[in-house]
XYZ file of C-alpha atoms in Angstrom:
637
model
C -74.578 14.371 53.318
C -75.058 11.480 50.955
C -73.099 13.409 48.326
C -70.166 13.953 50.684
C -70.149 10.230 51.657
C -70.052 9.208 47.996
C -67.181 11.575 47.367
C -65.229 10.207 50.331
C -65.823 6.594 49.220
C -64.680 7.387 45.677
C -61.587 9.129 46.983
C -60.708 6.139 49.213
C -61.109 3.684 46.327
C -58.973 5.916 44.108
C -56.305 6.189 46.810
C -56.272 2.412 47.291
C -55.928 1.868 43.537
C -53.128 4.434 43.370
C -51.321 2.752 46.288
C -51.752 -0.628 44.621
C -50.408 0.727 41.352
C -47.490 2.389 43.125
C -46.740 -0.840 44.937
C -46.851 -2.829 41.725
C -44.553 -0.368 40.028
C -42.157 -0.537 42.996
C -42.166 -4.334 42.814
C -41.647 -4.366 39.036
C -39.002 -1.666 38.914
C -37.134 -2.141 42.181
C -37.773 -5.540 43.782
C -37.888 -7.559 40.557
C -36.397 -4.933 38.218
C -33.337 -6.961 37.311
C -35.448 -9.994 36.424
C -37.763 -8.127 34.065
C -34.881 -6.191 32.559
C -33.315 -9.483 31.495
C -36.619 -10.630 30.024
C -37.068 -7.370 28.154
C -33.561 -7.490 26.778
C -34.071 -10.995 25.441
C -37.525 -10.489 23.917
C -37.329 -7.825 21.251
C -36.450 -7.180 17.656
C -32.785 -7.781 16.921
C -30.867 -6.478 13.949
C -28.121 -8.853 12.896
C -25.254 -7.643 10.738
C -24.629 -9.514 7.466
C -20.965 -8.931 6.643
C -20.221 -7.964 3.052
C -17.692 -10.093 1.182
C -14.445 -8.207 0.755
C -13.230 -7.722 -2.804
C -10.305 -9.854 -3.959
C -7.126 -8.784 -5.773
C -5.958 -10.087 -9.168
C -3.197 -9.419 -11.675
C -3.892 -7.919 -15.117
C -4.784 -11.378 -16.493
C -7.299 -12.030 -13.685
C -4.998 -14.451 -11.882
C -5.417 -14.300 -8.084
C -3.047 -12.443 -5.797
C -5.323 -12.166 -2.738
C -8.331 -14.441 -2.207
C -11.027 -14.991 0.403
C -11.037 -18.426 2.026
C -13.362 -19.915 4.693
C -12.318 -19.631 8.315
C -13.642 -20.916 11.636
C -14.340 -18.122 14.114
C -15.372 -18.069 17.790
C -18.064 -15.615 18.953
C -19.280 -14.557 22.404
C -22.778 -13.333 23.303
C -22.161 -11.586 26.623
C -25.840 -11.508 27.600
C -25.831 -15.324 27.900
C -22.848 -15.617 30.258
C -23.690 -17.719 33.317
C -20.292 -18.284 34.919
C -17.741 -15.629 33.994
C -14.885 -17.287 35.912
C -15.411 -20.670 34.239
C -15.655 -18.962 30.840
C -12.439 -17.045 31.505
C -10.545 -20.220 32.408
C -11.816 -21.994 29.276
C -10.786 -19.145 26.960
C -7.419 -18.700 28.649
C -6.650 -22.411 28.394
C -7.687 -22.907 24.771
C -7.273 -19.522 23.065
C -4.844 -17.575 25.209
C -7.405 -14.862 25.995
C -6.473 -13.244 29.309
C -9.068 -12.769 32.046
C -8.464 -9.020 31.995
C -9.073 -8.800 28.235
C -12.286 -10.811 28.475
C -13.711 -8.596 31.224
C -12.838 -5.469 29.251
C -14.725 -6.856 26.242
C -17.783 -7.631 28.360
C -17.774 -4.142 29.880
C -17.485 -2.493 26.459
C -20.418 -4.599 25.246
C -22.633 -3.972 28.315
C -25.162 -1.944 26.298
C -25.321 -4.521 23.485
C -25.390 -7.737 25.437
C -26.951 -9.767 22.619
C -24.634 -8.571 19.884
C -21.971 -11.153 19.117
C -18.319 -10.388 19.801
C -15.601 -11.987 17.678
C -13.142 -13.564 20.132
C -10.856 -15.576 17.853
C -10.576 -16.098 14.112
C -8.849 -18.516 11.750
C -9.179 -21.341 14.242
C -7.811 -24.700 12.994
C -10.621 -27.107 12.127
C -9.106 -29.751 14.404
C -9.460 -27.332 17.334
C -13.109 -26.728 16.452
C -13.808 -30.470 16.461
C -11.983 -30.973 19.764
C -13.788 -28.158 21.587
C -17.276 -28.502 20.103
C -18.546 -30.757 22.921
C -17.164 -28.456 25.616
C -19.139 -25.573 24.131
C -22.316 -27.272 25.405
C -21.309 -25.939 28.838
C -20.906 -22.437 27.466
C -24.077 -21.383 25.582
C -22.590 -17.901 25.269
C -19.946 -19.264 22.877
C -20.461 -20.382 19.300
C -18.323 -21.398 16.329
C -19.299 -19.826 13.031
C -17.865 -19.992 9.536
C -16.540 -16.701 8.213
C -13.880 -15.742 5.711
C -10.275 -14.648 5.879
C -7.648 -13.449 3.421
C -5.160 -15.721 1.690
C -2.140 -13.888 0.251
C -0.675 -16.094 -2.457
C 2.912 -14.874 -2.264
C 5.086 -12.688 0.004
C 5.031 -9.035 -1.053
C 4.669 -5.478 0.200
C 2.182 -3.900 -2.202
C -0.983 -5.807 -1.219
C -0.583 -5.023 2.469
C -2.864 -6.938 4.825
C -6.102 -6.626 6.804
C -6.612 -6.977 10.539
C -9.227 -6.580 13.254
C -10.192 -2.969 13.769
C -8.503 -1.560 16.862
C -9.930 0.841 19.418
C -8.449 3.945 17.807
C -9.662 2.987 14.324
C -13.118 2.133 15.683
C -13.354 5.565 17.273
C -12.435 7.192 13.945
C -14.591 5.103 11.605
C -17.528 3.984 13.738
C -19.806 6.362 11.851
C -18.837 4.606 8.612
C -20.650 1.491 9.808
C -17.691 -0.422 11.217
C -18.341 -2.738 14.150
C -16.010 -4.109 16.816
C -15.834 -7.300 14.720
C -14.869 -5.531 11.486
C -11.693 -6.106 9.543
C -9.940 -3.112 8.023
C -7.004 -2.617 5.671
C -3.839 -1.925 7.628
C -1.200 -1.381 4.934
C -0.684 -1.431 1.160
C -3.536 -1.683 -1.319
C -5.753 -3.167 1.388
C -5.595 0.170 3.178
C -5.413 2.549 0.218
C -8.492 1.084 -1.504
C -10.363 0.146 1.683
C -13.453 2.044 0.568
C -13.638 -0.001 -2.668
C -12.677 -3.392 -1.252
C -14.876 -3.350 1.840
C -18.355 -2.960 0.382
C -21.328 -2.317 2.674
C -22.698 -4.662 5.316
C -26.342 -5.745 5.185
C -28.877 -6.252 7.978
C -31.209 -9.064 9.019
C -34.192 -8.088 11.176
C -35.266 -10.838 13.575
C -37.804 -10.866 16.446
C -36.920 -13.391 19.128
C -38.623 -14.795 22.221
C -37.188 -14.978 25.732
C -35.057 -17.968 24.722
C -33.586 -16.158 21.748
C -35.562 -18.149 19.181
C -36.684 -16.415 16.014
C -40.430 -15.802 15.795
C -40.106 -15.599 11.996
C -42.195 -12.430 11.764
C -39.936 -10.680 9.257
C -39.280 -13.380 6.690
C -40.168 -11.099 3.787
C -39.018 -7.557 3.260
C -37.159 -7.280 6.535
C -33.604 -7.802 5.308
C -31.087 -5.443 3.756
C -28.764 -7.370 1.478
C -25.041 -6.582 1.734
C -23.186 -4.898 -1.102
C -20.031 -6.902 -1.643
C -16.738 -5.091 -2.143
C -15.188 -4.487 -5.546
C -12.295 -6.664 -6.641
C -9.105 -4.962 -7.812
C -7.506 -5.838 -11.137
C -3.891 -4.682 -10.983
C -1.290 -3.834 -13.603
C 0.966 -6.480 -11.994
C 1.915 -9.522 -14.093
C 2.128 -12.538 -11.776
C 4.614 -14.427 -13.939
C 6.975 -11.469 -14.209
C 6.558 -10.741 -10.487
C 7.504 -14.322 -9.624
C 10.493 -14.266 -12.005
C 11.860 -10.988 -10.627
C 11.454 -12.164 -7.052
C 13.186 -15.437 -7.927
C 16.320 -13.845 -9.407
C 16.859 -11.443 -6.515
C 20.207 -12.344 -4.888
C 19.751 -14.487 -1.793
C 20.416 -12.656 1.452
C 20.638 -9.183 -0.112
C 18.482 -6.168 0.625
C 17.075 -3.916 -2.066
C 14.308 -3.408 -4.588
C 13.348 -4.001 -8.210
C 10.617 -2.103 -10.067
C 9.383 -2.878 -13.574
C 6.921 -0.414 -15.117
C 5.102 0.019 -18.418
C 6.628 3.113 -20.006
C 3.491 4.208 -21.864
C 0.896 3.710 -19.140
C 2.775 4.095 -15.837
C 1.417 0.729 -14.666
C 3.676 -1.322 -12.384
C 4.318 -4.822 -13.796
C 6.596 -6.130 -11.041
C 7.156 -4.757 -7.538
C 9.753 -6.533 -5.391
C 11.250 -5.279 -2.140
C 13.627 -7.579 -0.260
C 13.618 -8.980 2.274
C 9.871 -9.422 2.155
C 7.338 -11.013 4.508
C 4.259 -13.195 4.312
C 1.079 -11.120 4.927
C -0.675 -14.340 6.019
C 1.221 -14.060 9.308
C -1.170 -11.253 10.240
C -4.244 -13.396 9.675
C -3.805 -14.886 13.137
C -2.558 -13.706 16.492
C 1.099 -12.704 16.208
C 3.352 -14.510 18.662
C 6.246 -12.613 20.335
C 8.696 -14.764 18.349
C 7.028 -13.913 15.032
C 6.903 -10.224 15.910
C 10.610 -10.268 16.763
C 11.333 -11.994 13.434
C 9.357 -9.379 11.497
C 11.233 -6.561 13.229
C 14.739 -7.973 12.887
C 17.673 -5.854 11.725
C 17.030 -6.540 8.017
C 13.595 -4.838 8.306
C 11.519 -7.190 6.132
C 8.374 -5.099 6.668
C 9.990 -1.988 5.200
C 8.892 -1.325 1.622
C 12.146 -0.111 0.107
C 10.479 0.883 -3.172
C 8.454 3.759 -1.737
C 9.770 4.143 1.815
C 13.526 3.675 1.432
C 15.357 6.889 0.481
C 18.928 6.480 -0.760
C 21.676 8.477 -2.489
C 21.147 7.700 -6.189
C 24.776 7.981 -7.223
C 25.471 8.091 -10.956
C 21.911 7.251 -12.043
C 21.291 10.894 -11.090
C 23.783 12.239 -13.665
C 21.216 12.577 -16.504
C 19.488 15.222 -14.356
C 22.706 17.216 -13.989
C 23.398 16.817 -17.689
C 19.844 17.948 -18.439
C 20.065 21.251 -16.583
C 23.489 21.939 -18.099
C 22.144 21.468 -21.623
C 18.827 23.217 -21.037
C 20.461 26.308 -19.516
C 23.027 26.539 -22.300
C 25.919 25.936 -19.879
C 27.220 23.235 -22.232
C 26.351 21.887 -25.660
C 26.456 18.212 -26.706
C 29.957 18.871 -28.102
C 31.380 20.837 -25.150
C 34.364 19.221 -23.476
C 34.928 20.139 -19.856
C 37.881 19.735 -17.458
C 40.437 17.050 -18.275
C 39.899 14.042 -16.007
C 43.169 12.790 -14.554
C 41.431 10.994 -11.687
C 39.506 13.876 -10.211
C 39.152 17.670 -9.986
C 40.473 20.188 -7.477
C 37.824 22.635 -6.295
C 39.129 25.205 -3.869
C 41.320 23.459 -1.337
C 39.729 20.055 -1.867
C 40.395 17.369 -4.457
C 37.252 15.493 -5.561
C 38.162 12.073 -6.883
C 36.666 10.399 -9.933
C 35.625 6.780 -9.478
C 38.352 5.808 -11.987
C 41.711 6.875 -10.584
C 43.396 6.513 -14.011
C 41.206 9.282 -15.379
C 38.937 9.564 -18.427
C 40.548 12.494 -20.218
C 38.396 15.282 -21.636
C 34.817 14.310 -22.540
C 31.585 15.692 -23.895
C 28.265 14.974 -22.166
C 27.523 11.733 -24.063
C 30.935 10.268 -23.295
C 30.699 11.477 -19.709
C 27.480 9.488 -19.313
C 28.965 6.469 -21.118
C 32.050 6.392 -18.904
C 30.223 7.798 -15.859
C 33.034 10.328 -15.506
C 32.607 12.168 -12.200
C 35.061 14.931 -13.184
C 32.849 16.156 -16.046
C 29.891 16.594 -13.675
C 32.068 18.160 -10.975
C 33.100 20.830 -13.466
C 29.556 21.265 -14.761
C 28.246 21.802 -11.208
C 30.406 24.909 -10.855
C 28.324 26.570 -13.597
C 24.900 25.649 -12.113
C 22.920 27.974 -9.845
C 21.975 26.146 -6.634
C 18.347 27.276 -6.478
C 17.864 26.579 -10.178
C 19.326 23.102 -9.582
C 16.849 22.465 -6.752
C 13.885 23.555 -8.855
C 14.989 21.505 -11.869
C 15.257 18.347 -9.756
C 11.783 19.027 -8.374
C 10.327 19.464 -11.863
C 11.908 16.096 -12.726
C 9.836 14.572 -9.874
C 12.875 13.320 -8.006
C 12.179 14.497 -4.484
C 8.398 14.805 -4.318
C 6.094 11.831 -3.841
C 5.082 10.104 -7.056
C 1.509 9.660 -5.818
C 1.451 5.891 -6.365
C -1.713 4.273 -5.001
C -0.074 3.056 -1.792
C -0.054 4.659 1.659
C 3.083 5.880 3.455
C 5.123 6.874 0.406
C 8.104 8.982 1.477
C 9.482 12.065 -0.201
C 13.030 12.265 -1.435
C 15.279 15.215 -0.646
C 17.336 17.814 -2.476
C 18.796 20.706 -0.456
C 18.714 24.452 -1.031
C 21.181 27.179 -0.131
C 18.986 28.214 2.802
C 18.941 24.624 4.056
C 22.755 24.534 4.101
C 22.916 27.891 5.883
C 20.391 26.768 8.477
C 22.034 23.370 8.971
C 25.724 24.278 8.900
C 25.778 27.995 9.668
C 25.397 31.270 7.775
C 29.011 31.193 6.584
C 28.620 27.810 4.888
C 29.380 27.810 1.174
C 27.511 25.606 -1.300
C 30.125 25.084 -4.035
C 31.612 21.941 -2.495
C 28.144 20.580 -1.771
C 27.056 21.193 -5.383
C 30.012 19.157 -6.595
C 28.766 16.134 -4.669
C 25.119 16.703 -5.585
C 26.006 16.711 -9.286
C 26.960 13.019 -9.135
C 24.024 11.973 -6.919
C 25.987 12.046 -3.667
C 25.922 14.294 -0.625
C 22.503 15.153 0.733
C 20.365 14.121 -2.271
C 18.020 11.204 -1.535
C 15.557 9.407 -3.823
C 13.371 6.319 -3.696
C 13.704 3.516 -6.272
C 10.206 4.361 -7.521
C 11.063 8.025 -8.151
C 14.107 6.978 -10.187
C 12.054 4.425 -12.127
C 9.372 6.972 -13.018
C 12.068 9.442 -14.166
C 13.694 6.935 -16.513
C 10.287 5.854 -17.812
C 9.623 9.504 -18.654
C 12.909 9.728 -20.577
C 11.847 6.648 -22.545
C 8.435 8.223 -23.101
C 9.909 11.305 -24.800
C 9.704 13.403 -21.654
C 6.157 12.570 -20.555
C 6.060 11.664 -16.852
C 3.075 9.480 -15.895
C 2.085 8.804 -12.316
C 3.062 5.234 -11.330
C 0.100 3.099 -10.296
C -0.974 -0.455 -9.458
C -4.731 -0.349 -10.072
C -5.889 -1.037 -13.618
C -9.629 -1.397 -13.010
C -12.183 -2.788 -10.601
C -14.433 -5.790 -11.155
C -17.470 -7.340 -9.489
C -20.716 -5.445 -9.034
C -19.182 -2.462 -10.833
C -16.389 -1.848 -13.322
C -14.329 1.297 -12.917
C -11.128 2.140 -14.739
C -8.207 3.693 -12.891
C -9.050 7.047 -14.493
C -12.596 6.834 -13.122
C -11.391 6.004 -9.631
C -8.756 8.739 -9.680
C -7.299 10.489 -12.752
C -3.598 9.923 -13.347
C -1.235 12.868 -13.121
C 0.708 13.428 -16.359
C 3.413 16.058 -16.615
C 6.416 16.879 -18.755
C 9.998 16.737 -17.652
C 11.685 20.153 -17.779
C 14.048 18.916 -20.518
C 13.853 20.483 -23.940
C 13.392 17.994 -26.767
C 16.968 18.391 -28.055
C 18.267 17.864 -24.511
C 16.139 14.766 -24.199
C 17.545 13.321 -27.434
C 21.103 13.920 -26.208
C 20.371 12.222 -22.870
C 18.806 9.261 -24.682
C 21.901 8.979 -26.870
C 24.074 9.018 -23.765
C 22.006 6.276 -22.084
C 22.275 4.162 -25.236
C 26.057 4.547 -25.228
C 26.239 3.460 -21.565
C 24.976 0.006 -22.565
C 26.061 -0.365 -26.178
C 29.157 1.753 -26.939
C 32.724 0.562 -26.193
C 33.752 1.288 -22.614
C 30.175 1.829 -21.455
C 29.681 0.987 -17.776
C 26.334 -0.742 -18.439
C 27.483 -3.348 -20.967
C 26.230 -6.145 -18.700
C 22.648 -4.993 -19.318
C 22.860 -5.482 -23.081
C 20.706 -8.203 -24.689
C 19.987 -9.367 -28.227
C 16.742 -8.516 -29.990
C 16.046 -5.092 -28.483
C 17.665 -1.715 -27.821
C 18.608 -1.170 -24.194
C 19.193 2.270 -22.683
C 20.327 2.820 -19.127
C 22.702 4.080 -16.479
C 24.760 2.402 -13.766
C 25.275 3.806 -10.306
C 27.504 2.982 -7.341
C 26.451 5.215 -4.460
C 28.557 5.788 -1.389
C 26.495 5.773 1.799
C 26.632 5.708 5.574
C 25.071 2.243 5.785
C 28.214 0.229 5.031
C 31.618 0.095 3.384
C 30.313 -1.154 0.045
C 28.432 1.155 -2.298
C 24.783 0.754 -3.146
C 24.441 -0.803 -6.608
C 22.007 0.801 -9.061
C 20.966 0.193 -12.633
C 18.101 2.072 -14.256
C 17.146 1.624 -17.876
C 14.487 0.860 -20.433
C 13.853 -1.511 -23.320
C 12.807 -0.474 -26.814
C 11.477 -3.014 -29.300
C 9.483 -1.257 -31.991
C 8.710 1.389 -29.364
C 9.584 1.850 -25.672
C 8.211 -1.010 -23.588
C 9.354 -1.201 -19.963
C 11.556 0.693 -17.525
C 13.498 -1.332 -14.948
C 15.158 -0.124 -11.752
C 17.401 -2.499 -9.818
C 18.711 -1.335 -6.448
C 20.904 -3.457 -4.142
C 21.980 -2.180 -0.730
C 25.739 -2.305 -0.126
C 26.289 -4.714 -3.008
C 29.177 -2.972 -4.784
C 29.325 -1.659 -8.345
C 26.130 -1.074 -10.286
C 27.650 -2.304 -13.554
C 28.823 -5.558 -11.989
C 25.914 -6.308 -9.642
C 22.716 -4.562 -10.799
C 23.159 -4.511 -14.593
C 23.247 -8.338 -15.013
C 19.965 -8.674 -13.103
C 18.425 -6.052 -15.378
C 19.561 -8.031 -18.441
C 17.782 -11.122 -17.094
C 14.570 -9.130 -16.677
C 14.848 -7.632 -20.181
C 15.469 -11.090 -21.638
C 12.499 -12.590 -19.819
C 10.198 -9.762 -20.888
C 11.330 -9.917 -24.513
C 10.923 -13.703 -24.619
C 7.394 -13.483 -23.170
C 6.341 -10.209 -24.754
C 3.341 -11.563 -26.667
C 2.082 -13.544 -23.690
C 2.416 -10.617 -21.282
C 0.660 -8.181 -23.625
C -2.042 -10.566 -24.814
C -5.511 -9.374 -23.820
C -7.307 -11.830 -21.532
C -11.114 -12.187 -21.912
C -13.074 -11.107 -18.877
C -13.930 -14.229 -16.813
C -17.670 -14.838 -16.258
C -17.465 -14.064 -12.523
C -16.295 -10.541 -13.355
C -19.057 -9.652 -15.789
C -20.951 -6.582 -14.697
C -24.645 -5.898 -14.900
C -24.003 -4.228 -18.230
C -22.862 -7.573 -19.647
C -19.310 -6.559 -20.541
C -17.607 -9.743 -21.647
C -14.138 -8.759 -22.770
C -11.578 -6.318 -21.595
C -10.584 -3.444 -23.820
C -6.814 -3.172 -24.275
C -5.209 -0.487 -22.160
C -4.523 2.441 -24.443
C -0.986 3.687 -24.872
C -0.231 7.323 -24.297
C 1.020 8.627 -27.616
C 3.553 11.418 -27.790
C 1.446 13.465 -30.181
C -1.611 13.206 -27.913
C -0.034 15.253 -25.118
C 1.004 18.820 -25.730
C 3.594 20.536 -23.528
C 0.974 22.996 -22.362
C -1.534 20.332 -21.354
C -3.503 21.217 -18.263
C -2.172 19.213 -15.337
C -4.378 17.245 -13.005
C -4.362 18.411 -9.415
C -1.981 16.096 -7.517
C -3.994 16.592 -4.330
C -6.523 14.048 -5.659
C -4.416 11.162 -4.410
C -4.013 12.746 -1.012
C -7.747 13.326 -0.687
C -8.547 9.679 -1.389
C -5.941 8.388 0.998
C -6.708 10.741 3.883
C -10.460 11.232 3.613
C -11.891 8.122 2.029
C -9.700 5.102 2.474
C -8.185 5.489 5.926
């Protein structure tokens, strides 16, 4: 009996304790759950992101092109919001942030209520001073100093950075991007994002209910950021500024200057251009309309504009004729009396008075269309297509920039599919032979082709990156090996083409006489390409300068400007003159500045080695061109 009473008493006490515990749990989790949830959320270990410093961009003499500068930024901690309506009115009034946008941000951040959200960046310091007192009423807001990009001159090749958008965040969240991250949007900023960005660090902090640090992890609790690598380009700032300055006011077009022996781009000008700094703040509707006006200032005409090349294409036609034995250097083709009749159609030469009968060198010198019309009748269409492809004139060059476009050269099957099975190709070949009709190229493709002619037939992939600097030094070859291939021209063919390009500039009657300068040998070709964009022809001049050896290749392209000899050749002469007059300065090796010394203590830069003709054999194993594509698509967004 006593045993049963003890058991009952114990059971009652246990039941009472269980009910008390259940009641306490109900009070903690249900009645006062929201209160204790807030306390729990504000009294734990926080991990704060330490943003890595983005690498800067310099020319080949370590002169700045893109720099980091301090900026004032506004952050929101959503877990501290007391009055959402008052906050919304404040942000709308002072920063133009709509109520809808603010609420969307808060909802997205609902699981990270004590992680700061970047609301506005690059805020004028005067605005910070004016609003600092008002922020006392909004403890959820804070001004903090960050950094932003400063682009030192308008251009297309650097591109620009911007806040990561929702789509990009979804793609790259696993690569440690946050909602506050900046990411390269275009140009080098995008292509070399993985090098420039670096890796963010972490600061581990334990805070109390008021958000104050308890200073429990002062030692050993932080992960230092790895700053991004700076890019040292092949660009020469002085030459870039000169080329941009001589570009005709109000015209559209492009100028490329490249180092013949390395493939490095020394000057890269597409006009009209734009100021990348416009994207370092919120774009107004007026600014956006200006950037998207009819002249298309945001379009990079060097790699994205595809145009009929006109007569600058004639060395390709001459090359296949000589290589296939269809003509010899001495062969004279149809007499030019102002054109050539092919079938029922008369194809006019640009000079209605006619050029008479010419060999290939004179045909290049005079730019006689009739010679190339006649030569086209001997060329097989598919062989023509393949030869142009092997000359790298319709495939991408693989330059280290995103969004490069391909050119175009048709095939017989393309004509049949486009115009019908009965369509003949003879008339189309006649036009293609002089760089008209359906053939399209970019200024960069043409520049690389002429550089290869200057380089005794060795085609080198155009590029902007020379090396990296900062916490690590990588050459361009270490980042991504350059593709080097040979033009399909036989050596004797190449010598004949070179002789023809010399005569264009230097022999009597040559169409490129306006490109001639004293003190160096100039080779080149003029072009005046008919097009659907306007009544006037596109003006082209492509050529190269030889001092003791080939130095630079220059391509000048002007949309709807008229004749290449009259409009483009004089600009090329100015560039050749400038380069020749500053040759020693441009090529002088600059010591590595102290801020770029690596951990290995490298103090001076080694001169970039020239590619010598005897170092590359025709049968050299080619580097897989998919390397560029892999970097762009898989690594650098």
